PDB file of C-alpha atoms in Angstrom:
ATOM      1  CA  UNK A   1      34.797 -48.916 -59.701  1.00 76.00           C
ATOM      2  CA  UNK A   2      32.952 -52.243 -59.838  1.00 84.00           C
ATOM      3  CA  UNK A   3      35.188 -55.290 -59.414  1.00 92.00           C
ATOM      4  CA  UNK A   4      34.103 -58.733 -60.619  1.00 94.00           C
ATOM      5  CA  UNK A   5      35.688 -62.016 -59.521  1.00 95.00           C
ATOM      6  CA  UNK A   6      34.753 -65.355 -61.111  1.00 97.00           C
ATOM      7  CA  UNK A   7      35.089 -68.735 -59.430  1.00 97.00           C
ATOM      8  CA  UNK A   8      33.906 -72.315 -59.846  1.00 97.00           C
ATOM      9  CA  UNK A   9      35.791 -73.369 -62.950  1.00 97.00           C
ATOM     10  CA  UNK A  10      37.406 -76.764 -63.152  1.00 97.00           C
ATOM     11  CA  UNK A  11      38.074 -79.944 -65.075  1.00 98.00           C
ATOM     12  CA  UNK A  12      35.068 -82.181 -65.818  1.00 98.00           C
ATOM     13  CA  UNK A  13      34.070 -85.016 -68.116  1.00 98.00           C
ATOM     14  CA  UNK A  14      31.675 -84.530 -70.996  1.00 98.00           C
ATOM     15  CA  UNK A  15      28.109 -84.661 -69.719  1.00 98.00           C
ATOM     16  CA  UNK A  16      29.080 -83.263 -66.350  1.00 98.00           C
ATOM     17  CA  UNK A  17      28.083 -80.025 -64.663  1.00 98.00           C
ATOM     18  CA  UNK A  18      29.690 -76.958 -63.140  1.00 98.00           C
ATOM     19  CA  UNK A  19      28.347 -73.815 -61.538  1.00 98.00           C
ATOM     20  CA  UNK A  20      30.295 -70.626 -62.015  1.00 98.00           C
ATOM     21  CA  UNK A  21      29.940 -67.678 -59.667  1.00 98.00           C
ATOM     22  CA  UNK A  22      30.768 -64.031 -60.160  1.00 96.00           C
ATOM     23  CA  UNK A  23      30.999 -61.846 -57.069  1.00 94.00           C
ATOM     24  CA  UNK A  24      30.900 -58.081 -57.366  1.00 90.00           C
ATOM     25  CA  UNK A  25      32.258 -55.424 -55.065  1.00 89.00           C
ATOM     26  CA  UNK A  26      32.648 -51.682 -55.093  1.00 84.00           C
ATOM     27  CA  UNK A  27      30.602 -49.073 -56.891  1.00 83.00           C
ATOM     28  CA  UNK A  28      30.765 -47.294 -60.187  1.00 81.00           C
ATOM     29  CA  UNK A  29      31.547 -43.593 -60.214  1.00 82.00           C
ATOM     30  CA  UNK A  30      27.824 -43.011 -60.572  1.00 82.00           C
ATOM     31  CA  UNK A  31      27.196 -44.887 -57.327  1.00 81.00           C
ATOM     32  CA  UNK A  32      25.572 -47.862 -59.053  1.00 77.00           C
ATOM     33  CA  UNK A  33      26.084 -51.375 -57.698  1.00 78.00           C
ATOM     34  CA  UNK A  34      25.706 -54.782 -59.344  1.00 76.00           C
ATOM     35  CA  UNK A  35      21.984 -54.900 -58.623  1.00 77.00           C
ATOM     36  CA  UNK A  36      21.402 -52.115 -61.149  1.00 83.00           C
ATOM     37  CA  UNK A  37      23.502 -53.671 -63.939  1.00 90.00           C
ATOM     38  CA  UNK A  38      22.598 -56.194 -66.549  1.00 94.00           C
ATOM     39  CA  UNK A  39      25.086 -59.064 -66.445  1.00 95.00           C
ATOM     40  CA  UNK A  40      26.555 -61.406 -68.990  1.00 96.00           C
ATOM     41  CA  UNK A  41      28.848 -64.383 -69.348  1.00 98.00           C
ATOM     42  CA  UNK A  42      31.366 -64.700 -72.157  1.00 98.00           C
ATOM     43  CA  UNK A  43      33.953 -67.306 -73.000  1.00 98.00           C
ATOM     44  CA  UNK A  44      37.198 -67.406 -74.921  1.00 98.00           C
ATOM     45  CA  UNK A  45      38.946 -70.516 -76.199  1.00 96.00           C
ATOM     46  CA  UNK A  46      42.675 -70.455 -76.994  1.00 91.00           C
ATOM     47  CA  UNK A  47      43.348 -68.616 -80.230  1.00 93.00           C
ATOM     48  CA  UNK A  48      39.725 -67.523 -80.623  1.00 95.00           C
ATOM     49  CA  UNK A  49      37.740 -64.371 -79.997  1.00 95.00           C
ATOM     50  CA  UNK A  50      35.687 -63.798 -76.890  1.00 95.00           C
ATOM     51  CA  UNK A  51      32.122 -65.000 -77.542  1.00 96.00           C
ATOM     52  CA  UNK A  52      28.815 -64.245 -75.880  1.00 97.00           C
ATOM     53  CA  UNK A  53      27.302 -67.015 -73.747  1.00 98.00           C
ATOM     54  CA  UNK A  54      24.401 -65.688 -71.659  1.00 98.00           C
ATOM     55  CA  UNK A  55      22.769 -62.507 -70.430  1.00 97.00           C
ATOM     56  CA  UNK A  56      20.447 -61.594 -67.565  1.00 96.00           C
ATOM     57  CA  UNK A  57      18.600 -58.342 -67.041  1.00 94.00           C
ATOM     58  CA  UNK A  58      19.287 -56.145 -64.032  1.00 90.00           C
ATOM     59  CA  UNK A  59      16.234 -57.449 -62.175  1.00 88.00           C
ATOM     60  CA  UNK A  60      16.592 -61.032 -63.353  1.00 89.00           C
ATOM     61  CA  UNK A  61      13.346 -61.131 -65.277  1.00 90.00           C
ATOM     62  CA  UNK A  62      14.808 -61.668 -68.727  1.00 95.00           C
ATOM     63  CA  UNK A  63      17.537 -63.983 -69.946  1.00 97.00           C
ATOM     64  CA  UNK A  64      19.110 -64.610 -73.318  1.00 97.00           C
ATOM     65  CA  UNK A  65      21.468 -67.364 -74.443  1.00 98.00           C
ATOM     66  CA  UNK A  66      23.729 -68.167 -77.320  1.00 97.00           C
ATOM     67  CA  UNK A  67      22.298 -70.945 -79.467  1.00 98.00           C
ATOM     68  CA  UNK A  68      25.260 -73.142 -78.623  1.00 97.00           C
ATOM     69  CA  UNK A  69      24.371 -73.273 -74.917  1.00 98.00           C
ATOM     70  CA  UNK A  70      20.611 -72.780 -74.626  1.00 97.00           C
ATOM     71  CA  UNK A  71      18.881 -75.699 -72.985  1.00 98.00           C
ATOM     72  CA  UNK A  72      22.100 -76.613 -71.175  1.00 98.00           C
ATOM     73  CA  UNK A  73      23.207 -73.437 -69.377  1.00 98.00           C
ATOM     74  CA  UNK A  74      21.217 -71.265 -66.978  1.00 98.00           C
ATOM     75  CA  UNK A  75      22.159 -67.769 -65.864  1.00 98.00           C
ATOM     76  CA  UNK A  76      20.782 -66.413 -62.591  1.00 97.00           C
ATOM     77  CA  UNK A  77      21.531 -63.713 -60.068  1.00 95.00           C
ATOM     78  CA  UNK A  78      21.148 -62.890 -56.405  1.00 93.00           C
ATOM     79  CA  UNK A  79      21.361 -59.145 -56.076  1.00 87.00           C
ATOM     80  CA  UNK A  80      21.280 -59.322 -52.272  1.00 88.00           C
ATOM     81  CA  UNK A  81      24.586 -61.216 -52.484  1.00 90.00           C
ATOM     82  CA  UNK A  82      25.927 -59.168 -55.387  1.00 89.00           C
ATOM     83  CA  UNK A  83      26.477 -62.409 -57.268  1.00 94.00           C
ATOM     84  CA  UNK A  84      25.605 -63.809 -60.683  1.00 96.00           C
ATOM     85  CA  UNK A  85      25.760 -67.517 -61.534  1.00 98.00           C
ATOM     86  CA  UNK A  86      26.109 -69.692 -64.582  1.00 98.00           C
ATOM     87  CA  UNK A  87      24.871 -73.255 -64.128  1.00 98.00           C
ATOM     88  CA  UNK A  88      26.373 -75.414 -66.862  1.00 98.00           C
ATOM     89  CA  UNK A  89      24.906 -78.868 -67.510  1.00 98.00           C
ATOM     90  CA  UNK A  90      25.544 -81.472 -70.193  1.00 98.00           C
ATOM     91  CA  UNK A  91      28.967 -80.013 -70.810  1.00 98.00           C
ATOM     92  CA  UNK A  92      30.715 -80.711 -74.085  1.00 98.00           C
ATOM     93  CA  UNK A  93      34.400 -80.533 -75.041  1.00 97.00           C
ATOM     94  CA  UNK A  94      33.571 -77.496 -77.183  1.00 96.00           C
ATOM     95  CA  UNK A  95      32.591 -75.669 -73.991  1.00 98.00           C
ATOM     96  CA  UNK A  96      36.246 -75.620 -72.953  1.00 98.00           C
ATOM     97  CA  UNK A  97      37.292 -71.993 -72.533  1.00 98.00           C
ATOM     98  CA  UNK A  98      38.075 -69.268 -70.065  1.00 98.00           C
ATOM     99  CA  UNK A  99      34.752 -67.912 -68.834  1.00 98.00           C
ATOM    100  CA  UNK A 100      34.316 -64.243 -67.964  1.00 98.00           C
ATOM    101  CA  UNK A 101      31.484 -62.406 -66.294  1.00 97.00           C
ATOM    102  CA  UNK A 102      30.734 -58.837 -67.256  1.00 96.00           C
ATOM    103  CA  UNK A 103      28.469 -55.982 -66.222  1.00 94.00           C
ATOM    104  CA  UNK A 104      26.643 -53.579 -68.485  1.00 91.00           C
ATOM    105  CA  UNK A 105      25.001 -50.278 -67.658  1.00 84.00           C
ATOM    106  CA  UNK A 106      23.410 -50.017 -71.093  1.00 84.00           C
ATOM    107  CA  UNK A 107      22.817 -53.010 -73.361  1.00 84.00           C
ATOM    108  CA  UNK A 108      22.829 -52.190 -77.057  1.00 86.00           C
ATOM    109  CA  UNK A 109      23.662 -55.689 -78.277  1.00 89.00           C
ATOM    110  CA  UNK A 110      24.995 -58.975 -76.918  1.00 90.00           C
ATOM    111  CA  UNK A 111      28.618 -58.358 -77.735  1.00 91.00           C
ATOM    112  CA  UNK A 112      31.483 -57.351 -75.483  1.00 90.00           C
ATOM    113  CA  UNK A 113      30.999 -53.729 -76.551  1.00 91.00           C
ATOM    114  CA  UNK A 114      27.929 -53.490 -74.308  1.00 91.00           C
ATOM    115  CA  UNK A 115      29.798 -54.498 -71.153  1.00 93.00           C
ATOM    116  CA  UNK A 116      31.943 -52.034 -69.237  1.00 90.00           C
ATOM    117  CA  UNK A 117      33.274 -54.203 -66.386  1.00 93.00           C
ATOM    118  CA  UNK A 118      34.976 -57.590 -66.600  1.00 95.00           C
ATOM    119  CA  UNK A 119      36.255 -60.246 -64.254  1.00 96.00           C
ATOM    120  CA  UNK A 120      39.608 -61.998 -64.526  1.00 96.00           C
ATOM    121  CA  UNK A 121      38.137 -65.223 -65.901  1.00 97.00           C
ATOM    122  CA  UNK A 122      37.943 -68.818 -64.713  1.00 98.00           C
ATOM    123  CA  UNK A 123      39.068 -71.865 -66.695  1.00 98.00           C
ATOM    124  CA  UNK A 124      36.577 -74.557 -67.677  1.00 98.00           C
ATOM    125  CA  UNK A 125      37.987 -77.706 -69.275  1.00 98.00           C
ATOM    126  CA  UNK A 126      35.714 -80.488 -70.523  1.00 98.00           C
ATOM    127  CA  UNK A 127      37.268 -83.806 -71.505  1.00 97.00           C
ATOM    128  CA  UNK A 128      35.785 -86.236 -74.004  1.00 93.00           C
TER     129      UNK A 128
END
């Protein structure tokens, strides 16, 4: 099935920027590829639940962000490269978490329940 691999995490100072990438490969049993899936980014801090961060529609026309990141983060995609991005600016210590990308064939809400495929995660650490 679809495989997602995140990259671009790292250790930055507050106010800095990072760009995360999520590369997709393979196909779902239906034959669908990343270009036909809505995509999302989630994050999980130690000892906490996995929380929604950002979403982008399958054609890139619509985006949606958690209140905690809107105005600072930007989600985008390049379907020709089978890649989705998360540009993170003005980073805060509270942004520290493992970040996961995910793919959804059918969005019903902006929780993890709507996403069928997940990457392995990439660590983002923001110092104060």
